[in-house]
Every structure is written in C-alpha cells, then in structure tokens.
C-alpha cells in the first residue's frame, strides 16, 4: 500500500498529531517544522522523524510530502494553510480554522480551488465518550433533540499569561475561541448541524487583567508585563432552525469549583445523555437517561479510551486515500468561525443578534 507522506508544522499540539499519524498505517511521518529547537528535537527523537525544518516554507517545497498538519498559533493558520494548499498538499488545520471569517473564507476557497483535502481538527468529536453519544443522537436514540448544554470551564487555566493565547491579534480571542469552539462544534454536530438563527452572548475579562488565573501546570510560557487582551469567561445562547437551543459556558479562569472540566448534556423527547470530562480524563463519565414502564432509567455505558486526534487523522486518510468526504471539513471550520465572530459581536453590542440573514 502506498503511504501518504506527512509533514507536521508546529511542535506543541503537533506532538499529538504525530501520535495519531504514528498509529495510522496509511501515513508515513516524513518531517517536522517548528521554531523551538528543544521541542522539535525531542519530537524528532521520539518519532524518529527523518527531516526537520525550522521554516515551514522549506518543508512545503519538498515534493515528497503529500499532506501537512497545521498546528501553529492561530494567527498563522491562514498563512500556513494557504501556502500548503498552494504547494499542492492536503491540509489538516487545528481548531479554530482561523482567527477571523475573512481568513477562514480564504482557506476554504483555496481548498476548493486546489482540489486537495482540507480538514479542520475538532478532535473532541473523536473521543470515545463524545463519539458514542453523538452517534446515538444521529441514530435518533434520543428522539427529537431540543436542548444542548455545553461547557468547558477552568478555575485557573489561562494558557500562559502574556503568551500568544492572551493577545487578541494573535489568538483571535480567549476561552471562547480556544475551548468554546470545541463545545460549540460538539453541540451542533450532535444536533445534526442545524442552521443557527439567533445568538445572545456575554464575555468578561475579570481575572486575567489582574494577572490572576494562569495555568499552573501549563506547558505554556508566561510572559510578564504583557497586557491581557482577551475575555476570560463567556456565555452564549443560540437558537437553531429546527427549534433546538444551545447554551454555552466557557472560562479559562473564574472563581468556581472545577479545576478543569468540560461536558455536554443533550436532551430529546425520547431520552437524553450527559458526558462529563474532569481534568482531562481520557474517558469521561457518560450517562444515558430514558424511561421504562413508568420508571426513570439511567444507563452507564462502559467505554474505552481512543485517540481523538487519531480519529480525525484516520478521517483525513479516508479522504485522501479513498475519496471519502472529509469530516470535519473546511466548511464546518468556517461555520464555527462565523459563529464565534457573531458571539463576540453579540457580547460587544449587548444584545441578541440574528445569524445568517
Ligand atoms: N485540539 C486540541 O486539543 C488543541 C490543543 C492545544 C492547541 N490546539 C491548537 O493548536 C494550535 C497550536 O497551539 P499549541 O498549543 O501547540 O501552541 P504552542 O505555542 O505550544 O506551539 C506552537 C508551535 O508552532 C511553531 N511555530 C510558530 N511559528 C512558526 C513558523 N513560522 N513556522 C513553523 N513553526 C512555527 C512553534 O515553534 C511551536 O512549535 C493552536 O491553533 C491551538 O488552538 C488544539
């Protein structure tokens, strides 16, 4: 079998992409690019990577590379993805697809022109717990779905005060664009991707500007004296075209009981489910809710860990090798960026906005 030859750009979450490619028989890891010597050198050693680049553009010139993962800070997604598509590579971009609608549209347009596969990483869809509940939702197990509550909250989890994450021009936003994009994507994916019709949201920046709320265990460097330029908490309420509603809550830092937790609760007229993931547990708590003979029934499925980035990478290989439509694709990435911008706009204007009109 001919393998797809892979280059990974970025050595942070890029390491998790490498894990995914390593366990995928249709992929062959060829190269890594990154500016940080130490992290790149460690990855070269750990994954036995034949080629190492500092400048991603040099990697893209290599005709032996068929596909790349883009795992660089958000402000570079568009630049790198566009260059990679231009160089004729298949491209898998970390979430969020881009900082702004304009950038995300450019990427999607370039993807269509290139004829190459363009995917967005929404890896939480590939977790065993979320995938299990998502598949049940799609199969109609819960009946007509009408309400999703999704959250990702941290007590003290700003990924590097003063780093690129906390600068609006580099990240595009705070926990909403960083964590909220996952939960927004999961909510809409579980609901079957209905159109969103209205959005009402609020954002706050209360702890970050005080220099509080940094992630103590983070792999991110703190840069002293930098202004905190993004929100640290956001809430949003969305209505969809099929009558369902989504309630979203995200924070990097807030005085609350969780250190780090995310989850989804989904409700239909025949049943419901709850997924709760505490402190990055590999397998979250899953409960299914239904009724039987007039009694309330709670079911707890036993699930096994699966590599969530690996699931996305397997979809990427299906698309490249067998022509299966990529999921999640660039259009879904763009849709989520549009929603994020509208959420920020609603928060700024302090009122509900119509979406997509
Ligand atoms: N899906 C997830 O669970 C998840 C988790 C973390 C981060 N992310 C996303 O991944 C992306 C990267 O985040 P991170 O946490 O790895 O950031 P990071 O700062 O830890 O790492 C960024 C990497 O990009 C490299 N880089 C920067 N500029 C470069 C350039 N010009 N050429 C080549 N390499 C360059 C850096 O050297 C570094 O290796 C972000 O978009 C973030 O939103 C996703």
XYZ file of C-alpha atoms and ligand atoms in Angstrom:
401
model
C 0.000 0.000 0.000
C 1.294 3.444 -0.902
C 1.529 5.610 2.177
C 0.595 9.287 2.462
C 3.779 11.184 3.308
C 3.215 13.585 6.173
C 4.765 16.805 7.456
C 3.695 18.322 10.769
C 4.079 22.079 11.301
C 4.251 23.047 14.985
C 5.716 21.159 17.931
C 3.127 21.843 20.670
C -0.130 20.027 19.917
C 1.758 18.877 16.809
C 3.091 16.102 19.070
C -0.437 14.702 19.397
C -0.837 14.786 15.615
C 2.365 12.765 15.375
C 0.913 10.187 17.788
C -2.130 9.944 15.537
C -0.074 9.551 12.354
C 2.223 7.035 14.035
C -0.661 4.656 14.670
C -2.146 5.127 11.177
C -0.797 2.514 8.721
C -1.705 4.639 5.685
C 0.519 7.520 6.857
C 4.284 7.882 6.867
C 5.788 10.643 9.009
C 8.419 12.454 6.939
C 9.090 15.835 8.523
C 8.514 18.285 11.341
C 8.786 22.097 11.303
C 8.941 24.404 14.282
C 10.800 27.376 15.665
C 11.537 25.941 19.107
C 14.704 23.879 18.918
C 14.209 21.791 22.049
C 10.646 20.681 21.474
C 11.366 19.891 17.811
C 14.495 17.929 18.684
C 12.555 15.882 21.246
C 9.886 15.042 18.688
C 12.456 14.101 16.048
C 13.906 11.634 18.509
C 10.616 10.313 19.884
C 9.018 9.680 16.487
C 12.214 9.001 14.551
C 11.401 11.760 12.051
C 13.739 11.797 9.034
C 13.559 15.524 8.199
C 13.460 18.567 10.425
C 12.846 22.150 9.284
C 12.766 25.466 11.037
C 10.914 27.363 8.317
C 7.693 25.632 7.270
C 8.103 27.067 3.747
C 11.170 24.904 3.203
C 9.124 21.871 4.196
C 6.416 22.803 1.711
C 8.977 22.872 -1.113
C 9.670 19.185 -0.572
C 7.729 17.293 -3.290
C 7.988 14.107 -1.221
C 5.446 15.475 1.274
C 1.826 14.843 0.315
C -0.057 16.206 3.324
C 0.564 18.504 6.277
C -0.878 19.196 9.692
C -1.040 22.878 10.599
C -0.520 23.114 14.363
C 0.838 26.641 14.809
C -0.614 29.598 16.742
C -3.974 30.819 15.439
C -2.655 33.924 13.666
C -0.547 31.698 11.394
C -3.272 29.215 10.387
C -4.298 31.142 7.267
C -0.763 31.952 6.137
C 0.464 28.374 6.556
C -2.679 26.621 5.271
C -2.780 28.818 2.159
C 0.901 28.216 1.437
C 0.425 24.469 1.899
C -2.588 24.310 -0.428
C -0.709 26.430 -2.945
C 2.164 23.911 -2.739
C -0.297 21.122 -3.597
C -0.515 19.478 -0.161
C -3.574 18.057 1.552
C -4.096 20.130 4.708
C -5.400 19.394 8.181
C -5.733 22.576 10.267
C -6.024 22.722 14.049
C -9.053 24.427 15.504
C -10.067 27.203 15.160
C -9.729 27.125 11.369
C -8.665 30.796 11.586
C -8.957 33.929 13.735
C -11.470 35.667 11.503
C -14.175 34.924 8.945
C -12.110 36.602 6.214
C -9.134 34.316 6.872
C -11.290 31.186 7.160
C -13.079 32.013 3.892
C -9.732 32.403 2.140
C -8.639 28.966 3.335
C -11.884 27.286 2.252
C -11.763 28.969 -1.140
C -8.147 27.908 -1.666
C -9.059 24.364 -0.605
C -11.799 24.189 -3.232
C -9.519 25.564 -5.971
C -6.697 23.176 -5.095
C -8.840 20.057 -5.224
C -6.892 18.795 -2.199
C -8.431 17.556 1.037
C -8.971 20.292 3.626
C -9.890 19.238 7.152
C -10.376 21.009 10.471
C -9.380 19.306 13.697
C -12.331 19.072 16.071
C -10.788 16.202 17.935
C -13.316 16.135 20.772
C -15.731 14.520 18.299
C -13.304 11.607 18.221
C -13.262 10.971 21.983
C -14.885 7.665 22.874
C -17.470 9.361 25.131
C -18.495 12.174 22.754
C -18.468 9.912 19.713
C -20.684 7.376 21.498
C -23.308 9.954 22.428
C -23.031 11.723 19.071
C -23.711 8.503 17.186
C -26.739 7.764 19.389
C -28.044 11.267 18.747
C -27.596 10.851 14.983
C -29.322 7.458 15.076
C -32.402 9.046 16.692
C -31.993 7.235 20.025
C -32.921 10.381 21.968
C -35.820 11.259 19.666
C -36.278 14.872 18.658
C -33.400 16.862 20.112
C -34.278 20.235 21.539
C -31.670 21.311 24.078
C -27.888 21.072 24.420
C -25.911 22.462 27.331
C -22.175 22.541 26.730
C -19.389 23.920 28.866
C -15.635 23.962 29.315
C -14.567 25.738 32.449
C -11.370 26.220 34.410
C -10.686 27.715 37.774
C -7.174 28.803 36.887
C -6.330 27.781 33.339
C -5.145 30.685 31.218
C -2.619 29.032 28.874
C 0.324 31.348 29.509
C -0.454 34.861 30.727
C 1.189 37.206 28.222
C 1.723 34.429 25.607
C 0.138 34.466 22.099
C -3.012 32.991 23.644
C -3.831 36.180 25.560
C -3.197 38.604 22.686
C -6.309 39.194 20.599
C -4.376 39.923 17.407
C -2.553 36.586 17.641
C -5.274 34.283 19.012
C -8.492 35.945 17.837
C -9.930 35.634 21.350
C -9.774 33.873 24.706
C -11.501 30.745 26.034
C -14.381 31.174 23.601
C -12.205 30.683 20.525
C -9.867 28.265 22.315
C -12.228 25.969 24.252
C -15.659 27.210 23.205
C -15.038 26.311 19.569
C -14.826 22.633 20.597
C -18.035 22.774 22.628
C -19.904 24.756 20.003
C -18.815 22.251 17.391
C -19.830 19.267 19.541
C -23.248 20.784 20.283
C -24.071 21.493 16.644
C -22.564 18.226 15.400
C -24.678 16.246 17.891
C -27.766 18.179 16.809
C -27.059 17.255 13.160
C -25.607 20.651 12.176
C -28.805 22.751 12.034
C -28.508 26.399 10.973
C -28.144 28.826 13.870
C -30.762 31.593 13.720
C -30.075 33.830 16.741
C -27.217 34.396 19.173
C -27.096 36.173 22.507
C -23.821 36.301 24.397
C -21.732 37.969 27.074
C -17.990 37.973 27.613
C -15.972 39.069 30.631
C -12.322 39.704 31.480
C -12.113 39.831 35.270
C -9.164 37.712 36.441
C -6.734 37.834 33.517
C -6.296 41.620 33.667
C -5.424 41.271 37.373
C -2.645 38.831 36.455
C -4.645 36.005 38.062
C -5.789 32.686 36.658
C -2.613 31.428 34.987
C -2.474 27.686 34.349
C -0.100 26.348 36.980
C 0.616 23.044 35.214
C 0.663 24.570 31.757
C 3.271 23.827 29.123
C 2.936 27.478 28.129
C 5.417 30.163 28.977
C 4.207 33.151 30.946
C 5.450 36.489 29.666
C 5.476 39.107 32.423
C 4.192 42.645 31.904
C 2.052 41.926 28.833
C -1.463 43.307 28.647
C -4.308 40.777 28.910
C -6.236 41.333 25.675
C -9.000 38.709 25.566
C -12.011 37.519 27.582
C -11.588 35.021 30.417
C -15.238 33.884 30.562
C -18.038 33.753 28.002
C -21.646 32.615 27.913
C -23.873 32.270 24.878
C -27.383 31.184 23.990
C -28.134 30.042 20.429
C -31.392 29.163 18.693
C -31.379 26.867 15.668
C -33.599 26.490 12.613
C -35.091 23.220 13.872
C -36.221 24.813 17.125
C -33.410 23.458 19.305
C -31.370 25.685 21.599
C -27.743 25.561 22.709
C -26.399 27.020 25.917
C -22.651 27.505 26.096
C -20.391 28.403 29.017
C -16.609 28.660 28.843
C -13.876 30.039 31.052
C -10.125 29.961 31.393
C -10.314 31.468 34.854
C -13.162 32.037 37.288
C -13.806 31.535 40.996
C -15.619 28.207 40.755
C -15.321 24.615 41.962
C -13.842 22.910 38.886
C -10.121 22.944 38.109
C -10.768 21.901 34.505
C -13.955 20.269 33.283
C -15.932 20.085 30.100
C -19.083 18.352 29.073
C -22.245 18.166 27.078
C -25.805 17.460 28.134
C -28.213 16.675 25.335
C -31.950 16.321 25.645
C -34.529 14.845 23.280
C -38.168 13.825 23.653
C -37.243 10.107 23.988
C -34.072 10.332 26.042
C -31.022 12.320 26.970
C -27.344 11.991 27.787
C -24.596 13.627 29.756
C -20.860 13.486 29.104
C -18.626 14.937 31.791
C -14.834 15.073 31.479
C -12.913 16.160 34.540
C -9.273 17.228 34.485
C -8.607 15.837 31.025
C -9.800 12.314 31.871
C -9.213 10.070 28.864
C -12.647 8.517 29.328
C -15.355 10.796 30.669
C -18.437 9.907 32.677
C -21.314 9.060 30.357
C -24.912 8.652 31.449
C -27.917 7.941 29.274
C -31.368 8.906 30.518
C -34.630 7.304 29.446
C -37.746 5.727 30.975
C -39.174 2.242 31.148
C -42.544 1.150 32.486
C -43.047 4.500 34.124
C -39.678 4.457 35.899
C -36.705 6.681 35.209
C -33.765 4.700 33.812
C -30.143 5.845 33.961
C -27.638 3.801 31.963
C -23.876 3.929 32.243
C -22.042 2.567 29.189
C -18.514 1.246 29.696
C -16.238 2.831 27.130
C -12.603 2.511 26.245
C -10.137 5.278 25.538
C -9.466 6.141 21.930
C -7.021 8.631 20.431
C -9.244 11.542 19.471
C -6.725 13.244 17.170
C -6.088 9.781 15.737
C -9.781 9.561 14.773
C -9.526 12.865 12.879
C -6.332 11.700 11.188
C -7.997 8.452 10.195
C -10.804 10.510 8.565
C -8.092 12.574 6.816
C -6.568 9.361 5.417
C -10.021 8.071 4.337
C -10.468 11.313 2.411
C -7.005 11.313 0.790
C -6.747 7.603 0.013
C -10.362 6.601 -0.661
C -12.025 9.904 -1.571
C -14.450 9.758 1.370
C -15.709 13.307 2.121
C -13.564 14.817 4.877
C -15.210 15.249 8.251
C -14.862 17.733 9.864
C -14.134 19.704 6.712
C -13.156 23.290 5.990
C -16.770 24.441 5.663
C -17.549 23.282 9.193
C -14.406 25.055 10.391
C -15.576 28.230 8.628
C -19.099 27.925 10.046
C -17.723 27.749 13.596
C -15.536 30.826 12.978
C -18.604 32.706 11.703
C -20.469 31.747 14.872
C -17.578 32.765 17.111
C -17.406 36.195 15.480
C -21.165 36.611 15.917
C -20.916 35.581 19.576
C -18.234 38.227 20.141
C -20.354 40.779 18.294
C -23.447 39.991 20.371
C -21.395 40.359 23.553
C -19.955 43.655 22.377
C -23.347 45.053 21.395
C -25.021 43.650 24.496
C -27.976 42.142 22.673
C -29.301 39.193 20.712
C -28.385 39.114 17.013
C -29.914 37.292 14.084
C -27.416 34.975 12.465
C -27.089 34.063 8.813
C -29.533 36.634 7.431
N -7.298 20.289 19.509
C -6.709 20.497 20.655
O -6.972 19.801 21.634
C -5.690 21.606 20.779
C -4.930 21.711 21.945
C -3.969 22.718 22.003
C -3.808 23.604 20.943
N -4.585 23.475 19.836
C -4.422 24.405 18.686
O -3.170 24.110 18.077
C -2.535 25.316 17.631
C -1.155 25.412 18.258
O -1.313 25.501 19.656
P -0.175 24.956 20.643
O -0.823 24.819 21.955
O 0.501 23.783 20.061
O 0.800 26.236 20.625
P 2.315 26.286 21.045
O 2.635 27.721 21.195
O 2.590 25.327 22.149
O 3.113 25.693 19.768
C 3.106 26.345 18.532
C 4.165 25.737 17.628
O 4.148 26.439 16.380
C 5.504 26.667 15.987
N 5.585 27.813 15.077
C 5.254 29.091 15.330
N 5.531 29.845 14.248
C 6.037 29.004 13.311
C 6.522 29.170 11.990
N 6.534 30.384 11.401
N 6.990 28.091 11.329
C 6.980 26.879 11.918
N 6.537 26.664 13.161
C 6.069 27.710 13.840
C 6.214 26.942 17.277
O 7.618 26.790 17.085
C 5.580 25.848 18.146
O 6.272 24.636 17.933
C -3.483 26.449 18.018
O -4.250 26.788 16.895
C -4.375 25.864 19.104
O -5.677 26.420 19.081
C -5.503 22.489 19.740
